[in-house]
Short mmCIF file of the C-alpha atoms (twelve columns), coordinates in Angstrom:
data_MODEL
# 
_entry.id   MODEL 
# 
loop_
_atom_site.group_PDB 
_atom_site.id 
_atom_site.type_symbol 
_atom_site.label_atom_id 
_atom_site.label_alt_id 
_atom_site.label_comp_id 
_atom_site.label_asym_id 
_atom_site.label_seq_id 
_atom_site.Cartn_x 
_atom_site.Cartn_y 
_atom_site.Cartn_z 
_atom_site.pdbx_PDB_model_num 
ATOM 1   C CA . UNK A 1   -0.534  -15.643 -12.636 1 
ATOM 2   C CA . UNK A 2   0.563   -13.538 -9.577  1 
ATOM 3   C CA . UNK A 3   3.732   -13.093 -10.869 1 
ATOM 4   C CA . UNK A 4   3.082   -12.259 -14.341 1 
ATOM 5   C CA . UNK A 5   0.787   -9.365  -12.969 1 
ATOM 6   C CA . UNK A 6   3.690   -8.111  -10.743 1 
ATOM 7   C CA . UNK A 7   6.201   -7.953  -13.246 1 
ATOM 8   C CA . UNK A 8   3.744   -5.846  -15.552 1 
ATOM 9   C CA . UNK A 9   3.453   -3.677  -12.831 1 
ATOM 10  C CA . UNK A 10  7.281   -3.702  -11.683 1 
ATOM 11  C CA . UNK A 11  7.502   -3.732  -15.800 1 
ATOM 12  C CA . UNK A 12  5.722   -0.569  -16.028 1 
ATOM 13  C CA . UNK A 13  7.457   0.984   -12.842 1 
ATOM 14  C CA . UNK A 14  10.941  0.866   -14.268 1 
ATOM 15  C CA . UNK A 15  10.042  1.940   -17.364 1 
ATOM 16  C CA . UNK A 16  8.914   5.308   -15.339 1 
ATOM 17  C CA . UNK A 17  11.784  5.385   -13.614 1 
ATOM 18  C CA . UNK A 18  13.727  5.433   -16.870 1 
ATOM 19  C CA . UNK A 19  11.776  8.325   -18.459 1 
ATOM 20  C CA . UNK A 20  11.227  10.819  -15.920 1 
ATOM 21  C CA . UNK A 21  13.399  12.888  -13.564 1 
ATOM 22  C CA . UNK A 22  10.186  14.551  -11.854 1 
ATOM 23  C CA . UNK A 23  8.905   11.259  -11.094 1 
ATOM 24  C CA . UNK A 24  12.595  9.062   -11.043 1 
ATOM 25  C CA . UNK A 25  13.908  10.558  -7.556  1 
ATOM 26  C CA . UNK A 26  11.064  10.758  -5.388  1 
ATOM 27  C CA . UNK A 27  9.912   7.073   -7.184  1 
ATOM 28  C CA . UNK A 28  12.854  5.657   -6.212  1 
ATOM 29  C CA . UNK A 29  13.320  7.057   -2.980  1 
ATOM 30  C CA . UNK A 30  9.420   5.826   -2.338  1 
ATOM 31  C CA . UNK A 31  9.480   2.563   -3.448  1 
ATOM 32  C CA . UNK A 32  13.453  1.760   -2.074  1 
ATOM 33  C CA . UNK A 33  14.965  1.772   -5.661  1 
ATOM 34  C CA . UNK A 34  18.385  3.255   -5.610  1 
ATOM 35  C CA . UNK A 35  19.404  4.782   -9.074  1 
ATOM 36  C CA . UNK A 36  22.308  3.174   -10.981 1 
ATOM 37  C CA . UNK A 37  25.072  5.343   -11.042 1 
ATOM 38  C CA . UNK A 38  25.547  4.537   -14.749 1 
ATOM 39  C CA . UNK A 39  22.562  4.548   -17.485 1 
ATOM 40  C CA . UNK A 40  23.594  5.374   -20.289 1 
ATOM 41  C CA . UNK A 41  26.669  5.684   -22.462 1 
ATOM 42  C CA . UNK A 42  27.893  7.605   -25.489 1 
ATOM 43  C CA . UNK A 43  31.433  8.055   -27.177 1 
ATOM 44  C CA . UNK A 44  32.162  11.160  -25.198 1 
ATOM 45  C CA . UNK A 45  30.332  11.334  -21.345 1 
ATOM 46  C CA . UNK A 46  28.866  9.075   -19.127 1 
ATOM 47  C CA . UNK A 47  25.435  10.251  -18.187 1 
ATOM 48  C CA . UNK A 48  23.941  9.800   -14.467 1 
ATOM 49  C CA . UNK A 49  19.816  9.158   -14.669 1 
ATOM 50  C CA . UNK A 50  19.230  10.814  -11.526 1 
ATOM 51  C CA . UNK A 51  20.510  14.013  -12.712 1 
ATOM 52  C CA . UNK A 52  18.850  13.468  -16.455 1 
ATOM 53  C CA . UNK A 53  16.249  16.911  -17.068 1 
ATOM 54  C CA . UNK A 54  13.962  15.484  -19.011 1 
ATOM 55  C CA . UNK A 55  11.918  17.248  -22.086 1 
ATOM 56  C CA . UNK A 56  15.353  19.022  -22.691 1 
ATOM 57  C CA . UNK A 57  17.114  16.589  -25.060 1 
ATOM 58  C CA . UNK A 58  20.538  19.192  -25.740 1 
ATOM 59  C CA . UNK A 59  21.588  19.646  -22.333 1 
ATOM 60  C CA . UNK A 60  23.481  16.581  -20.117 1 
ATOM 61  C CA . UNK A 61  24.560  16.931  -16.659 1 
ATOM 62  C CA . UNK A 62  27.789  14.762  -15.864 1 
ATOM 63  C CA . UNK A 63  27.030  12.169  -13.032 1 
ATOM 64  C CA . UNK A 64  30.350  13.562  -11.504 1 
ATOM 65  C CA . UNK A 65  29.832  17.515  -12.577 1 
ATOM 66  C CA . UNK A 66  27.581  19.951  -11.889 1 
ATOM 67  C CA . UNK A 67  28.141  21.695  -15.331 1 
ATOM 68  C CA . UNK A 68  26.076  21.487  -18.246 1 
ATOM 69  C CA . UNK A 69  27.511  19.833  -21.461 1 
ATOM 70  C CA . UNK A 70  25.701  20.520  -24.893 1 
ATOM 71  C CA . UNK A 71  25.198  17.431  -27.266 1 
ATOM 72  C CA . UNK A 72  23.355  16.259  -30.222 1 
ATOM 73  C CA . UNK A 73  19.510  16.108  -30.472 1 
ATOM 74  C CA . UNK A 74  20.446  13.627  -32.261 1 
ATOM 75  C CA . UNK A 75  22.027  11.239  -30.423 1 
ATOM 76  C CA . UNK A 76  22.211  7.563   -29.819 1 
ATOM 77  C CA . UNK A 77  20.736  8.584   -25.926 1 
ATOM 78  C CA . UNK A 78  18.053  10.713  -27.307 1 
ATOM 79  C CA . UNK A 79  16.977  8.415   -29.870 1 
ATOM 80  C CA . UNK A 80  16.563  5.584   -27.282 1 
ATOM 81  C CA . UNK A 81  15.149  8.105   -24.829 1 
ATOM 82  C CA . UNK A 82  12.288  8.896   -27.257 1 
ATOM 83  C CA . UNK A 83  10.983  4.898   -28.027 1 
ATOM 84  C CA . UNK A 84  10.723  4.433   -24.362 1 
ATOM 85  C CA . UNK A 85  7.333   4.718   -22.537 1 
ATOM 86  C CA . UNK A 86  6.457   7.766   -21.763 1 
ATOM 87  C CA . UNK A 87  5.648   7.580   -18.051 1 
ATOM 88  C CA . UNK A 88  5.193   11.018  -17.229 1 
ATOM 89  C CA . UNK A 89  3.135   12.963  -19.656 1 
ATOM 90  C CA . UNK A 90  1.072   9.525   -20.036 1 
ATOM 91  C CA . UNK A 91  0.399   8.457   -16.475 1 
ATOM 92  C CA . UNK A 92  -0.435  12.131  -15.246 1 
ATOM 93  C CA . UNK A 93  -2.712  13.059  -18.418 1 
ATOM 94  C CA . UNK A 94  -4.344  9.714   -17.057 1 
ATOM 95  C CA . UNK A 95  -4.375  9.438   -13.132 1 
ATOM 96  C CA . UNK A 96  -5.440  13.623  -13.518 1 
ATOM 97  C CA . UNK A 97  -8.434  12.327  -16.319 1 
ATOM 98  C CA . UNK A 98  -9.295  9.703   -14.188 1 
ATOM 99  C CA . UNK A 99  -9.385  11.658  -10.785 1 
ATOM 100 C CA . UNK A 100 -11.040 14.650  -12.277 1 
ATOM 101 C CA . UNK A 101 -13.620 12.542  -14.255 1 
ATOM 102 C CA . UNK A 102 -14.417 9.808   -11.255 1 
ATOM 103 C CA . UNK A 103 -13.906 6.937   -13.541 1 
ATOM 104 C CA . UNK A 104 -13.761 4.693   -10.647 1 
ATOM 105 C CA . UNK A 105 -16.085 5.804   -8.994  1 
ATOM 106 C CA . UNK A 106 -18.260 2.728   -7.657  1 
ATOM 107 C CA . UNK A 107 -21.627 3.585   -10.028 1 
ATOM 108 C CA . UNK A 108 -25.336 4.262   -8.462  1 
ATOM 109 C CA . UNK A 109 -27.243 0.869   -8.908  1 
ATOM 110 C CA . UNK A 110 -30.243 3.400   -7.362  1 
ATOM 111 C CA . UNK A 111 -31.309 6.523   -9.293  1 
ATOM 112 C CA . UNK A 112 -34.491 8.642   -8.577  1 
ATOM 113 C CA . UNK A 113 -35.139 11.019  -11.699 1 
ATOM 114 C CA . UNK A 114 -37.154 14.774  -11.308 1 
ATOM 115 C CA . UNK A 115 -40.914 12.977  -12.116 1 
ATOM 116 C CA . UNK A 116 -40.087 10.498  -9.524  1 
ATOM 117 C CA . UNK A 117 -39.349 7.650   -11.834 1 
ATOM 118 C CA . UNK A 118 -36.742 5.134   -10.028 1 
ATOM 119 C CA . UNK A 119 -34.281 3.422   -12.417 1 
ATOM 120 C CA . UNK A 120 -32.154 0.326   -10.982 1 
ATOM 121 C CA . UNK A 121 -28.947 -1.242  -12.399 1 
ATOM 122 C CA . UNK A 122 -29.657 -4.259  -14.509 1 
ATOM 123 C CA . UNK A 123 -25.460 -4.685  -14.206 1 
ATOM 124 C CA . UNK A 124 -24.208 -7.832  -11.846 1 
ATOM 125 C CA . UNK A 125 -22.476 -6.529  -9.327  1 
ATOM 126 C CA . UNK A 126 -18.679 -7.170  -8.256  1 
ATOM 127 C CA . UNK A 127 -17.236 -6.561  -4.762  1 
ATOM 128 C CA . UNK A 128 -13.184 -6.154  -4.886  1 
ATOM 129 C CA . UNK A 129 -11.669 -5.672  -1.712  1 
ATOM 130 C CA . UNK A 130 -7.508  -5.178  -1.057  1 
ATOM 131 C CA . UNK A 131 -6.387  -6.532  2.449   1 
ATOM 132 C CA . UNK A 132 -6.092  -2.707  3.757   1 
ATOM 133 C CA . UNK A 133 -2.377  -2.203  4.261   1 
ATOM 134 C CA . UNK A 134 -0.992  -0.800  7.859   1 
ATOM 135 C CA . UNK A 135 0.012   2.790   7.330   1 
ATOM 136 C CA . UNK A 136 3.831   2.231   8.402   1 
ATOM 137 C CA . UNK A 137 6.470   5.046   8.434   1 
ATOM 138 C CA . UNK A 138 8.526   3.313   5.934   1 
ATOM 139 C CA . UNK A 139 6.225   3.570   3.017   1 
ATOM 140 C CA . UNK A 140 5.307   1.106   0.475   1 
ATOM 141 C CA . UNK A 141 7.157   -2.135  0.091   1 
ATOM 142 C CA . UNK A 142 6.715   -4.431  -3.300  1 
ATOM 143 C CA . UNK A 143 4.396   -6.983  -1.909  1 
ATOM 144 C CA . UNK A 144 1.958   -3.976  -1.765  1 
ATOM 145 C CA . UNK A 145 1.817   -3.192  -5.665  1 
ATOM 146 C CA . UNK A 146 2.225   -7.403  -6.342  1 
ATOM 147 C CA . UNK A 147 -1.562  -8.256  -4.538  1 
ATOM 148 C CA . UNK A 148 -2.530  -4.902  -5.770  1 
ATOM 149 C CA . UNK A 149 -2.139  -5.286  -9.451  1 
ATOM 150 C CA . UNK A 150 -4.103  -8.244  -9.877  1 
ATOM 151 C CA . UNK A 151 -7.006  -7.265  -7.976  1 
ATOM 152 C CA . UNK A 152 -6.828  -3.894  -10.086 1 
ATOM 153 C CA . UNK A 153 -6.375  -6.226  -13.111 1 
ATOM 154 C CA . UNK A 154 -9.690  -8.137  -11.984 1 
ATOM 155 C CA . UNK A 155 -11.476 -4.586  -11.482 1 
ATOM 156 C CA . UNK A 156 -10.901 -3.284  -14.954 1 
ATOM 157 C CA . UNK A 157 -11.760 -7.216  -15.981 1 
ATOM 158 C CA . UNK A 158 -15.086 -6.828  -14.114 1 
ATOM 159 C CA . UNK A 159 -15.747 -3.152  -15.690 1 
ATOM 160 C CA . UNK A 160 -15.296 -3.825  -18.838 1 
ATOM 161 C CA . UNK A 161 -17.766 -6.809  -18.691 1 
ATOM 162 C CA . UNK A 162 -20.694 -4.438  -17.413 1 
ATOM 163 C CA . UNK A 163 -20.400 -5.106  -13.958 1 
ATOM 164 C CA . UNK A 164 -21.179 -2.484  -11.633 1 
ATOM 165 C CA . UNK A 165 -17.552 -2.729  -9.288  1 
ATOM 166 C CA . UNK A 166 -16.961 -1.596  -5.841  1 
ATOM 167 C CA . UNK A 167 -13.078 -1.645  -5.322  1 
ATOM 168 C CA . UNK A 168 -12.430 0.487   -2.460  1 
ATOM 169 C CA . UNK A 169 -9.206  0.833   0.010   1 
ATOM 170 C CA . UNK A 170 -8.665  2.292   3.706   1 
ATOM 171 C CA . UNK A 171 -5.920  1.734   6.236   1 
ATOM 172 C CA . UNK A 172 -5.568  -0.870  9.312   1 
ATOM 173 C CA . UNK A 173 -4.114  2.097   11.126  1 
ATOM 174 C CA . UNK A 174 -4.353  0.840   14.394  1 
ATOM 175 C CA . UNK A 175 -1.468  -1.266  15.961  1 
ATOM 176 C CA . UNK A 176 1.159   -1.801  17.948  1 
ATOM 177 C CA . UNK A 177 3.794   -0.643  15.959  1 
ATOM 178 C CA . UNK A 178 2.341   3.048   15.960  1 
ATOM 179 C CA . UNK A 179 2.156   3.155   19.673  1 
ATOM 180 C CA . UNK A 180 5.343   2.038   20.219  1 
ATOM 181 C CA . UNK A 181 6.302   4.679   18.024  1 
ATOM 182 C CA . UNK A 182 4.296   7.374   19.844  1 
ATOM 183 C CA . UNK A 183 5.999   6.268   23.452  1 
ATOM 184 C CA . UNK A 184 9.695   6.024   22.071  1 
ATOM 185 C CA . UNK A 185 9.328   9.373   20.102  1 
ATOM 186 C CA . UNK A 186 6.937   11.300  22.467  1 
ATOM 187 C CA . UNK A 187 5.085   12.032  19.322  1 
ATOM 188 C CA . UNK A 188 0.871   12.229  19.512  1 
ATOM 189 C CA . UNK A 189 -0.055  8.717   17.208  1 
ATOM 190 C CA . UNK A 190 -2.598  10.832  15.360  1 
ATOM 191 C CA . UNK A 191 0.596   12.933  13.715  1 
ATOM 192 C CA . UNK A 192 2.176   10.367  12.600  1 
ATOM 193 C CA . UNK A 193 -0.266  8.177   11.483  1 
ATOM 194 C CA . UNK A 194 -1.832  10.947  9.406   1 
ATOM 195 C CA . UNK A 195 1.341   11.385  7.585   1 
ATOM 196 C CA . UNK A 196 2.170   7.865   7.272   1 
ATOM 197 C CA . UNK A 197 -1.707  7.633   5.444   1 
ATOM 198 C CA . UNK A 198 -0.744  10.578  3.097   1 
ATOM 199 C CA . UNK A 199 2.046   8.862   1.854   1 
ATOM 200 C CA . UNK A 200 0.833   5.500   1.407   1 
ATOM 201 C CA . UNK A 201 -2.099  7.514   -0.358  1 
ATOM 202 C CA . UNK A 202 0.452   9.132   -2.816  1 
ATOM 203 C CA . UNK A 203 2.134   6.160   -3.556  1 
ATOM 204 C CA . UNK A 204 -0.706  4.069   -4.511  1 
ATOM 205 C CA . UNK A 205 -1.892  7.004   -6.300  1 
ATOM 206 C CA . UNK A 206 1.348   7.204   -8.554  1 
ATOM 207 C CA . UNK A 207 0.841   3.352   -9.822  1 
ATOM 208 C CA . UNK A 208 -2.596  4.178   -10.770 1 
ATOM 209 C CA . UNK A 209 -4.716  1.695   -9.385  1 
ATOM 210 C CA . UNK A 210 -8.334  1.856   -9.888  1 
ATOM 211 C CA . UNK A 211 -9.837  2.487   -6.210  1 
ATOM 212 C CA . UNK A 212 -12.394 4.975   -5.472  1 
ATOM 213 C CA . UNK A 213 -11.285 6.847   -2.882  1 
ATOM 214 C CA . UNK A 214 -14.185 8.243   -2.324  1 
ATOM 215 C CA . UNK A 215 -15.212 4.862   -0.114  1 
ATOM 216 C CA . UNK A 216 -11.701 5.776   1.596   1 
ATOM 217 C CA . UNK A 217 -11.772 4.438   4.990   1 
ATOM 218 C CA . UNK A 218 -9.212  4.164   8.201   1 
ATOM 219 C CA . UNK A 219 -9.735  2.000   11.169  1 
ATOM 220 C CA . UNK A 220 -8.722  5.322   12.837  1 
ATOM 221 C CA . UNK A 221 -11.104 7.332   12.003  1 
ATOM 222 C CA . UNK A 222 -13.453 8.449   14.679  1 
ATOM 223 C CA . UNK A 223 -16.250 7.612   12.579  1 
ATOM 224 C CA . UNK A 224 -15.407 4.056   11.855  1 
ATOM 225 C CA . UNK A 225 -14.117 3.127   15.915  1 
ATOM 226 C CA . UNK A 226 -17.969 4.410   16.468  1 
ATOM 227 C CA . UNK A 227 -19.497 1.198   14.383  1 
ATOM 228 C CA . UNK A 228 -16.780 -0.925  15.808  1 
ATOM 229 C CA . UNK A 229 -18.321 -0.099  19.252  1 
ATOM 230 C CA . UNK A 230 -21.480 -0.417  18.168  1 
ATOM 231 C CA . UNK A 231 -20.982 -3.900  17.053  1 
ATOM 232 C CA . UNK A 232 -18.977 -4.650  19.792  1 
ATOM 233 C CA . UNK A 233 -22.418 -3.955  22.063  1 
ATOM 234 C CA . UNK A 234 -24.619 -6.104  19.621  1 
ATOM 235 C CA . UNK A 235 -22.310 -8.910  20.387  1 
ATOM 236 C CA . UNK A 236 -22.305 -8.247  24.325  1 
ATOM 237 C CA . UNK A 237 -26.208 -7.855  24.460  1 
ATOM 238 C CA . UNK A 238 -26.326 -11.217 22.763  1 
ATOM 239 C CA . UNK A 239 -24.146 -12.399 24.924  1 
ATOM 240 C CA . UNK A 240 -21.661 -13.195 22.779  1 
ATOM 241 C CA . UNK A 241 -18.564 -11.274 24.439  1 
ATOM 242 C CA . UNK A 242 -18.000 -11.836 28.141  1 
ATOM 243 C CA . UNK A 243 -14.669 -11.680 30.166  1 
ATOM 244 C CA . UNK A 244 -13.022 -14.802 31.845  1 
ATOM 245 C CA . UNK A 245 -9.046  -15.661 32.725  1 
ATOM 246 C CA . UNK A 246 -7.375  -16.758 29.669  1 
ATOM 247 C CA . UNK A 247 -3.909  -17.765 29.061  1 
ATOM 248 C CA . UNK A 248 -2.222  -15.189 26.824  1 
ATOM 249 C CA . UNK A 249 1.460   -14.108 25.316  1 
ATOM 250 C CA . UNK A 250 2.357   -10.757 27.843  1 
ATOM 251 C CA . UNK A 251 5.190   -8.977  26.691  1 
ATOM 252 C CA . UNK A 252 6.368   -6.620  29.938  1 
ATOM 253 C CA . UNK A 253 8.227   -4.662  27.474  1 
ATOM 254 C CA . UNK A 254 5.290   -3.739  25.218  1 
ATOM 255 C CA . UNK A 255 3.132   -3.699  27.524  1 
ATOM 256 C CA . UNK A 256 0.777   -5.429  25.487  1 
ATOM 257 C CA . UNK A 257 -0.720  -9.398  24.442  1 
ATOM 258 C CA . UNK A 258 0.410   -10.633 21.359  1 
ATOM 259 C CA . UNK A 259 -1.238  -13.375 19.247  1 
ATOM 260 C CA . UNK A 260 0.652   -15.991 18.529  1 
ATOM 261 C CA . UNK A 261 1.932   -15.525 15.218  1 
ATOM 262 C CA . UNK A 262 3.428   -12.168 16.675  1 
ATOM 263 C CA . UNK A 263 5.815   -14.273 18.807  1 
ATOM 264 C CA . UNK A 264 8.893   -16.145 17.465  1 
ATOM 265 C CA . UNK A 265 11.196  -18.703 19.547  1 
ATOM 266 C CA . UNK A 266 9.644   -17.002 23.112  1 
ATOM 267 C CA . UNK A 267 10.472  -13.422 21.766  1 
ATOM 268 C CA . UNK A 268 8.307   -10.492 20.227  1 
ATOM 269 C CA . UNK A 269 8.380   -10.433 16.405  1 
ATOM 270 C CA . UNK A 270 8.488   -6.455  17.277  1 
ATOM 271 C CA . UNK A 271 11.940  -5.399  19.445  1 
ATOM 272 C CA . UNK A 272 13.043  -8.842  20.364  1 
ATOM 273 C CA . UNK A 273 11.823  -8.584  23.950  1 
ATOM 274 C CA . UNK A 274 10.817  -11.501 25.801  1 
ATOM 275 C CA . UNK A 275 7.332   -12.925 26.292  1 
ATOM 276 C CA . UNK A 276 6.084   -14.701 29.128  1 
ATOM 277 C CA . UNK A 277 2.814   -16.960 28.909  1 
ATOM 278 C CA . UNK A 278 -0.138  -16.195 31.965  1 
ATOM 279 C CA . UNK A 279 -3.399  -15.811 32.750  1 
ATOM 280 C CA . UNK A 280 -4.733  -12.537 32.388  1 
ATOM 281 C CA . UNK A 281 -8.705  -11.343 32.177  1 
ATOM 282 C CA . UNK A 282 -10.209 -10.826 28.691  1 
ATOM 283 C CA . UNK A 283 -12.615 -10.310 26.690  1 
ATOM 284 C CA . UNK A 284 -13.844 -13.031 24.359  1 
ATOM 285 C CA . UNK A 285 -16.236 -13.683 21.662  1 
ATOM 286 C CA . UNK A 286 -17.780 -16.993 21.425  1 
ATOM 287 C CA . UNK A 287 -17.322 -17.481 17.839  1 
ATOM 288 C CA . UNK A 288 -17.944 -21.188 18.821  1 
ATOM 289 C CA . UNK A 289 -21.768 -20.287 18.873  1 
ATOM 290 C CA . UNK A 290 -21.631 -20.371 15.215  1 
ATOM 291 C CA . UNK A 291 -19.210 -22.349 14.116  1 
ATOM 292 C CA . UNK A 292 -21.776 -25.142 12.189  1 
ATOM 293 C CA . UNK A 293 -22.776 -21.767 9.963   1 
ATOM 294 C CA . UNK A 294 -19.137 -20.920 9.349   1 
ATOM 295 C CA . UNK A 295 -18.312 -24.332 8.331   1 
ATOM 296 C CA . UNK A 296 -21.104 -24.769 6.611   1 
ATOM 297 C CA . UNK A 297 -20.644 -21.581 4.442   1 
ATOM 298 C CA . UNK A 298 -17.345 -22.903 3.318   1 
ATOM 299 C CA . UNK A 299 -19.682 -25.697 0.946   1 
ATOM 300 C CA . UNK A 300 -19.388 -24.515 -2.760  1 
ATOM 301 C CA . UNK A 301 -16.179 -22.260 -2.278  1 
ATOM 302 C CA . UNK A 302 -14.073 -22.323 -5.007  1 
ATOM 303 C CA . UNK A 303 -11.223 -21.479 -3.461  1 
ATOM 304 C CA . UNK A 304 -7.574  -23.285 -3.174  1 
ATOM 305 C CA . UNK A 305 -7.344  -25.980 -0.679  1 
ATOM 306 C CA . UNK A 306 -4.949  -24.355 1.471   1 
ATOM 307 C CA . UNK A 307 -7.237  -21.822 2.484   1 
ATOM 308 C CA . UNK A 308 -10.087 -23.512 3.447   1 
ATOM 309 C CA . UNK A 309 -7.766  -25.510 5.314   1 
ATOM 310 C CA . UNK A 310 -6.825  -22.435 7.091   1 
ATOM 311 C CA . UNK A 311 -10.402 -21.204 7.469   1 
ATOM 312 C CA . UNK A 312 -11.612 -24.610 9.207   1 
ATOM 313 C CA . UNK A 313 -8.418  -24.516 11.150  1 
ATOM 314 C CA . UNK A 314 -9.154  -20.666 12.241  1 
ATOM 315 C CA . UNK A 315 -13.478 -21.546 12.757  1 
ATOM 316 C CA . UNK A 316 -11.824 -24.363 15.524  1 
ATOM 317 C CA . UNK A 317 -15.100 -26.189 15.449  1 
ATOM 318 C CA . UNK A 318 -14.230 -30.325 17.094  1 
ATOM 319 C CA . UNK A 319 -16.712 -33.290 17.809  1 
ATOM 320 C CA . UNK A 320 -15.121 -35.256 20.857  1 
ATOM 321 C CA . UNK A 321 -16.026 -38.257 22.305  1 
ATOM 322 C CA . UNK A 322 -18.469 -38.681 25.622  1 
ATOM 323 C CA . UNK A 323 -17.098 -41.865 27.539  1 
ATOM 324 C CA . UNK A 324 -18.248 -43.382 31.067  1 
ATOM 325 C CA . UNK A 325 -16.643 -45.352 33.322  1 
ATOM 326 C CA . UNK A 326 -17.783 -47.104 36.090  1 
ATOM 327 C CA . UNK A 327 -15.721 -47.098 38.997  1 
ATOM 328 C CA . UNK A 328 -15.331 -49.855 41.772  1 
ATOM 329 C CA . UNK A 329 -16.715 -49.032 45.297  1 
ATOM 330 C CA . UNK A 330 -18.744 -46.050 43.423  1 
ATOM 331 C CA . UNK A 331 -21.428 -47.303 41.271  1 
ATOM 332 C CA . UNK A 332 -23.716 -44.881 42.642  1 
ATOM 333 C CA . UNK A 333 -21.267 -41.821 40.407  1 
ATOM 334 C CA . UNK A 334 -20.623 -41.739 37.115  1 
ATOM 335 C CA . UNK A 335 -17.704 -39.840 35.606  1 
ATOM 336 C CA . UNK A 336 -17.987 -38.421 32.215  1 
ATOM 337 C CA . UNK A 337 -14.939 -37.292 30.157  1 
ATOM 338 C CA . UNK A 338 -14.956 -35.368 27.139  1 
ATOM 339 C CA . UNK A 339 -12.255 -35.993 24.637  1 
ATOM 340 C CA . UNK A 340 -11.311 -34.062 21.855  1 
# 
């Protein structure tokens, strides 16, 4: 099903690429597409897409000239120009009607009218939420618009069923990678994250998913790291976070821990640089404290077996074994050992 929702969307992305010159260049520079050098053929040129203009069907320009060769408006070219879909006037009359209309916007379940009279949404609600991608200088890769597309497909599902839907997206903007990138380039991470964010933004704005950005969020934002603090201080006055010597992956080289998944055959997944395993002093969170709840809130899931493998796995919660043993020349002690 995954992949039948991709290849619409990678469907519907060529077929933009195709049509439009406006949108054909920067698309494929964006998305890592580079143009064919041939496209299309007739008796008497070869035609280059990437220098196509479209909306003027009698002008050509060679793919190894910069002149401008008349031709028929009635051409083979033309004629199979015209039955393909139109992605530009179609997408931008949409995205702009969308955008300008707030057709995604998540809808008011709560309204108060002028004699006081509250009105609530009779609608079930639906809560669709994209893994928020990292902001990365490189732009969008395909496994973006893949897990994209079906959630978006889900969305418009969900809409068009009377459900009131929430389907917003932010950025996981903070990381390693962008201060690495601020020490090696000397560049302020707030620069260059910004622009990374616009990007992303204009990218997933060109495929037309249905997000409101109005619930926009980045993990960079000062006003998000404020509720991030704040529930970092719940947990401590609960005591739930404390510090104590734990064995981690240091990388020297980064200057930084790295989980485990981050390291590959002793080295850093980022730069190759070698990691070292010791004890350094950190803070934890006794997610232990609940793990009976989390397990217990896996009951009823519907979801694939895999992952609730993985989410037992990740909650950690054992039952070992309590044994004694009674020693000779001390049966006075006891010794108890635990044993997962």
């Amino acid at each position: 099903m995954r992949l039948f929702f991709a290849t619409m969307m990678l469907a519907r992305i060529a077929s933009g690429f195709r049509s439009s010159p406006s949108v054909t260049t920067s698309s494929r520079r964006a998305f890592g597409i580079s143009s064919p050098s041939v496209t299309a053929v007739t008796s008497k040129r070869i035609i280059s897409s990437n220098q196509r203009t479209f909306g003027l069907p009698t002008s050509r320009y060679m793919s190894s000239e910069t002149t401008i060769e008349e031709t028929s408006t009635n051409s083979d070219t033309d004629t199979q120009q015209q039955t393909g879909y139109p992605f530009a006037s179609i997408e931008t009359k949409w995205q702009k009607y969308w955008k300008d209309n707030k057709t995604f916007a998540t809808p008011n379940r709560r309204q108060t009218l002028d004699d006081g009279t509250v009105i609530k949404s009779t609608n079930k609600k639906k809560y669709v939420l994209d893994m928020f991608p990292y902001p990365s200088g490189a732009g969008l890769h395909v496994g973006h618009p893949e897990g994209y597309t079906a959630s978006d497909v889900m969305s418009r599902y969900w809409r068009m069923t009377s459900h009131d839907v929430l389907h917003p997206i932010g950025w996981d903007s903070f990381g390693l990678p962008a201060e690495q990138f601020a020490i090696n380039t000397g560049t302020h991470p707030e620069t260059t994250t910004a622009k990374n964010i616009a990007n992303f933004k204009r990218q997933l704005q060109m495929l037309g998913f249905s997000y409101d950005w109005e619930k926009e969020v980045a993990t960079t934002d000062v006003n998000y790291v404020k509720w991030t603090q704040w529930i970092f201080l719940q947990l401590f006055k609960k005591g739930l976070a404390s510090q104590s010597s734990v064995s981690v992956n240091w990388c020297p080289a980064l200057g930084t821990v790295l989980a485990n998944e981050e390291v590959i055959n002793g080295l850093s997944e980022r730069g190759d640089h070698p990691v070292e395993r010791l004890p350094l002093r950190q803070w934890v969170l006794k997610i232990t404290e609940y793990a009976d709840r989390l397990e217990a809130g896996l009951d009823g899931l519907d979801w694939p077996s895999g992952t609730m493998t993985a989410q037992e796995q990740w909650i950690g919660k054992s039952t070992g074994t309590e044994l004694d043993f009674m020693i000779d020349g001390m049966d006075d002690e006891v010794r108890y050992i635990y044993s997962l």
